[in-house]
């Protein structure tokens, strides 16, 4: 989502402060981070050496609490709350927002009943207020279907991923790449078949055009022949004497022209 860049920028500010903080100042900074309205990713903050050092002392619970916000849900916190630092109301609502994101990443339509159970809120009105807060925080895009009592998800923020979950992600991406290659190969085959079919159609079209042209020439030659025959159906005249031979040759000239035209037409075929 578009808000991920803003979340990362705000996290960087806390990371810079954490590198210089120690003891109570670092604990106070962690509480501020967990309440900050624009921060919903914590993986990079968890990797800081000063945060990892907390695991060796009495403030270990704050590192575990950060892990809960990075990977867990509100229900997970309730299960382990006796071993974790207490949360303010603002921190509880942020963890509830992250719980909504967790559900939205796996379901496109979330029943109100599931949300009421996982967020542990007492009324539909309180639930809808939490969802609206999450929308304004730009961690989820969704629609509240109050008639069907369900949440319709369009998109949601990507949460942090545990290191042990990277293998699963790599496997999914590898399978996606194989599927893309298979689709690409199928498309190339289809393109080849379309190219062959197009070539056959073009050749057939050229053959038809050539036959049409031949027929047109034959029809033109026949029309010329019929016209000359109508002008001199017998091919001879009524004149006699010395001029009769010359006259016959003159009258036979059109027929000779038709014969030559037919011969020319046949040669072209």
Coordinates of C-alpha atoms in Angstrom, one line a residue:
X1 CA 0.0 0.0 0.0
X2 CA 1.0 3.6 -0.5
X3 CA 1.3 4.2 3.3
X4 CA 4.2 1.7 3.7
X5 CA 6.8 4.3 2.6
X6 CA 5.5 6.8 5.3
X7 CA 5.6 4.1 7.9
X8 CA 9.2 3.2 7.1
X9 CA 10.2 6.9 7.2
X10 CA 8.8 7.4 10.6
X11 CA 10.4 4.1 11.8
X12 CA 13.8 5.4 10.7
X13 CA 13.5 8.4 13.0
X14 CA 13.0 6.1 16.0
X15 CA 15.9 3.9 14.9
X16 CA 18.2 6.9 14.9
X17 CA 17.1 7.9 18.4
X18 CA 17.5 4.3 19.7
X19 CA 21.1 4.1 18.7
X20 CA 21.9 6.8 21.3
X21 CA 19.5 5.8 24.0
X22 CA 20.2 3.5 27.0
X23 CA 18.4 2.2 30.0
X24 CA 15.2 4.0 31.0
X25 CA 15.5 6.3 28.0
X26 CA 15.5 3.3 25.6
X27 CA 12.4 1.8 27.4
X28 CA 10.6 5.1 27.1
X29 CA 11.5 5.3 23.4
X30 CA 10.1 1.8 22.9
X31 CA 6.8 2.8 24.5
X32 CA 6.7 5.9 22.3
X33 CA 7.3 3.7 19.2
X34 CA 4.4 1.4 20.1
X35 CA 2.1 4.4 20.5
X36 CA 3.2 6.3 17.4
X37 CA 0.2 6.5 15.1
X38 CA 2.2 6.1 11.9
X39 CA 4.4 3.1 12.7
X40 CA 3.1 -0.4 12.0
X41 CA 6.3 -2.2 11.1
X42 CA 9.0 -3.1 13.6
X43 CA 11.3 -5.7 12.1
X44 CA 14.2 -3.3 11.5
X45 CA 13.9 -1.8 14.9
X46 CA 14.1 -5.3 16.5
X47 CA 17.4 -6.0 14.7
X48 CA 19.2 -3.0 16.4
X49 CA 22.0 -4.2 18.7
X50 CA 20.7 -2.2 21.6
X51 CA 17.3 -3.9 21.4
X52 CA 18.9 -7.3 21.2
X53 CA 20.9 -6.5 24.3
X54 CA 17.7 -6.1 26.3
X55 CA 17.2 -9.9 26.0
X56 CA 20.1 -10.3 28.5
X57 CA 18.7 -8.1 31.2
X58 CA 15.6 -7.4 33.3
X59 CA 13.9 -5.6 30.5
X60 CA 13.7 -8.6 28.2
X61 CA 9.9 -8.3 28.1
X62 CA 10.2 -5.1 26.0
X63 CA 12.0 -7.0 23.2
X64 CA 9.3 -9.7 23.4
X65 CA 6.6 -7.0 23.3
X66 CA 8.2 -5.6 20.1
X67 CA 8.1 -9.1 18.6
X68 CA 4.4 -9.3 19.5
X69 CA 3.7 -6.1 17.6
X70 CA 5.9 -7.2 14.7
X71 CA 4.5 -10.7 14.3
X72 CA 1.6 -11.4 16.7
X73 CA -2.0 -10.4 17.3
X74 CA -4.0 -9.0 20.2
X75 CA -5.1 -12.5 21.1
X76 CA -1.4 -13.6 21.3
X77 CA -0.7 -10.7 23.7
X78 CA -3.6 -11.7 25.9
X79 CA -2.2 -15.2 26.2
X80 CA 1.2 -14.1 27.3
X81 CA 0.3 -10.8 29.0
X82 CA 1.6 -12.0 32.4
X83 CA 5.1 -12.1 31.0
X84 CA 4.9 -8.9 29.0
X85 CA 4.8 -5.2 30.0
X86 CA 1.3 -3.7 30.3
X87 CA -0.1 -1.8 27.3
X88 CA -1.7 1.6 27.2
X89 CA -5.1 1.9 25.6
X90 CA -3.5 3.4 22.5
X91 CA -1.1 0.5 22.2
X92 CA -3.9 -2.0 22.6
X93 CA -5.8 -0.4 19.7
X94 CA -2.7 -0.4 17.5
X95 CA -2.2 -4.1 18.2
X96 CA -5.9 -4.5 17.3
X97 CA -5.3 -2.7 14.0
X98 CA -2.4 -5.1 13.3
X99 CA -4.7 -8.0 14.1
X100 CA -7.2 -6.8 11.5
X101 CA -4.3 -6.6 9.0
X102 CA -3.4 -10.2 9.9
X103 CA -6.9 -11.4 9.1
X104 CA -7.1 -9.3 6.0
X105 CA -3.9 -10.8 4.6
X106 CA -5.7 -14.2 4.6
X107 CA -9.3 -13.4 4.0
X108 CA -11.1 -11.2 1.5
X109 CA -14.3 -11.2 3.5
X110 CA -14.1 -11.2 7.3
X111 CA -17.3 -11.8 9.3
X112 CA -17.9 -9.4 12.2
X113 CA -18.1 -12.4 14.5
X114 CA -14.4 -13.3 13.8
X115 CA -13.3 -9.7 14.4
X116 CA -15.3 -9.4 17.6
X117 CA -13.6 -12.6 18.8
X118 CA -10.1 -11.8 17.9
X119 CA -10.1 -8.1 18.8
X120 CA -12.0 -8.8 22.1
X121 CA -14.3 -5.8 21.8
X122 CA -17.7 -5.7 23.4
X123 CA -19.9 -4.2 20.6
X124 CA -20.3 -3.8 16.8
X125 CA -20.0 0.0 17.2
X126 CA -16.6 -0.3 18.9
X127 CA -15.5 -2.8 16.2
X128 CA -16.5 -0.4 13.4
X129 CA -14.7 2.4 15.1
X130 CA -11.5 0.4 15.3
X131 CA -11.8 -0.5 11.6
X132 CA -12.4 3.1 10.6
X133 CA -9.3 4.1 12.6
X134 CA -7.3 1.4 10.8
X135 CA -8.5 2.8 7.4
X136 CA -7.5 6.3 8.4
X137 CA -4.1 5.0 9.5
X138 CA -3.7 3.6 6.0
X139 CA -3.1 0.1 7.1
X140 CA -6.1 -1.4 5.4
X141 CA -8.5 -0.5 2.5
X142 CA -11.9 -2.1 3.0
X143 CA -15.7 -1.7 3.1
X144 CA -18.0 -2.2 6.1
X145 CA -21.0 -4.2 5.0
X146 CA -23.4 -3.5 7.9
X147 CA -26.3 -5.4 6.3
X148 CA -24.3 -8.6 6.1
X149 CA -22.2 -7.9 9.2
X150 CA -18.9 -8.5 7.4
X151 CA -15.7 -6.6 6.3
X152 CA -14.8 -6.6 2.6
X153 CA -11.1 -6.3 2.1
X154 CA -9.5 -4.5 -0.9
X155 CA -5.9 -4.3 0.3
X156 CA -3.8 -4.2 3.5
X157 CA -0.4 -3.3 4.8
X158 CA 2.3 -6.0 4.7
X159 CA 3.5 -7.0 8.1
X160 CA 6.9 -8.1 9.2
X161 CA 7.9 -11.7 8.5
X162 CA 9.8 -14.0 10.8
X163 CA 13.2 -15.2 9.6
X164 CA 11.9 -18.8 9.7
X165 CA 9.1 -17.8 7.3
X166 CA 11.4 -16.6 4.6
X167 CA 11.8 -20.2 3.2
X168 CA 8.0 -20.4 2.7
X169 CA 8.0 -17.1 0.9
X170 CA 10.9 -18.1 -1.3
X171 CA 9.0 -21.3 -2.2
X172 CA 5.9 -19.4 -3.1
X173 CA 7.8 -17.0 -5.2
X174 CA 9.7 -19.8 -7.0
X175 CA 6.4 -21.5 -7.8
X176 CA 5.0 -18.2 -9.1
X177 CA 8.0 -17.9 -11.4
X178 CA 7.5 -21.4 -12.7
X179 CA 3.9 -20.6 -13.4
X180 CA 4.8 -17.4 -15.2
X181 CA 7.3 -19.3 -17.4
X182 CA 4.6 -21.9 -18.2
X183 CA 2.1 -19.2 -19.2
X184 CA 4.8 -17.5 -21.3
X185 CA 5.6 -20.7 -23.1
X186 CA 1.9 -21.3 -23.8
X187 CA 1.5 -17.8 -25.1
X188 CA 4.5 -18.2 -27.5
X189 CA 3.0 -21.5 -28.8
X190 CA -0.3 -19.8 -29.4
X191 CA 1.4 -16.9 -31.2
X192 CA 3.2 -19.4 -33.4
X193 CA -0.1 -21.1 -34.3
X194 CA -1.8 -17.8 -35.0
X195 CA 1.2 -16.9 -37.3
X196 CA 0.9 -20.1 -39.3
X197 CA -2.9 -19.7 -39.6
X198 CA -2.4 -16.1 -40.8
X199 CA 0.1 -17.2 -43.4
X200 CA -2.3 -19.9 -44.7
X201 CA -5.1 -17.4 -45.0
X202 CA -2.9 -14.9 -46.8
X203 CA -1.9 -17.6 -49.4
X204 CA -5.5 -18.6 -49.9
X205 CA -6.5 -15.0 -50.4
X206 CA -3.7 -14.4 -52.9
X207 CA -4.8 -17.6 -54.8
X208 CA -8.5 -16.4 -54.9
X209 CA -7.4 -12.9 -56.1
X210 CA -5.3 -14.5 -58.9
X211 CA -8.3 -16.7 -60.0
X212 CA -10.6 -13.7 -59.9
X213 CA -8.2 -11.7 -62.1
X214 CA -8.0 -14.7 -64.6
X215 CA -11.7 -15.0 -64.8
X216 CA -12.0 -11.2 -65.4
X217 CA -9.6 -11.4 -68.3
X218 CA -11.4 -14.3 -69.8
X219 CA -14.8 -12.5 -69.5
X220 CA -13.3 -9.4 -71.2
X221 CA -11.9 -11.4 -74.1
X222 CA -15.2 -13.2 -74.6
X223 CA -17.1 -9.9 -74.6
X224 CA -14.8 -8.5 -77.3
X225 CA -15.2 -11.6 -79.4
X226 CA -19.0 -11.5 -79.2
X227 CA -19.0 -7.8 -80.1
X228 CA -17.0 -8.4 -83.3
X229 CA -19.2 -11.4 -84.3
X230 CA -22.3 -9.2 -84.0
X231 CA -20.7 -6.6 -86.3
X232 CA -19.9 -9.2 -89.0
X233 CA -21.5 -12.6 -88.2
X234 CA -20.4 -14.3 -91.5
X235 CA -17.0 -12.7 -91.9
X236 CA -17.6 -11.9 -95.6
X237 CA -19.1 -9.0 -97.6
X238 CA -21.4 -8.8 -100.6
X239 CA -18.9 -7.0 -102.8
X240 CA -17.4 -8.9 -105.9
X241 CA -14.7 -8.2 -108.3
X242 CA -11.2 -7.0 -107.9
X243 CA -12.1 -5.1 -104.6
X244 CA -13.7 -8.2 -103.1
X245 CA -10.4 -9.8 -102.0
X246 CA -9.2 -6.5 -100.4
X247 CA -12.6 -6.0 -98.9
X248 CA -12.6 -9.5 -97.4
X249 CA -9.2 -9.1 -95.9
X250 CA -10.4 -5.8 -94.4
X251 CA -13.6 -7.4 -93.0
X252 CA -11.6 -10.4 -91.6
X253 CA -9.2 -8.1 -89.7
X254 CA -11.5 -7.9 -86.6
X255 CA -11.7 -11.7 -86.4
X256 CA -8.0 -11.9 -86.7
X257 CA -7.6 -9.4 -83.9
X258 CA -9.9 -11.5 -81.7
X259 CA -7.8 -14.6 -82.4
X260 CA -4.6 -12.8 -81.5
X261 CA -6.2 -11.5 -78.3
X262 CA -7.3 -15.1 -77.3
X263 CA -3.8 -16.4 -78.0
X264 CA -2.2 -13.6 -75.9
X265 CA -4.7 -14.3 -73.1
X266 CA -3.9 -18.1 -73.1
X267 CA -0.2 -17.4 -73.0
X268 CA -0.6 -15.3 -69.9
X269 CA -2.5 -18.1 -68.2

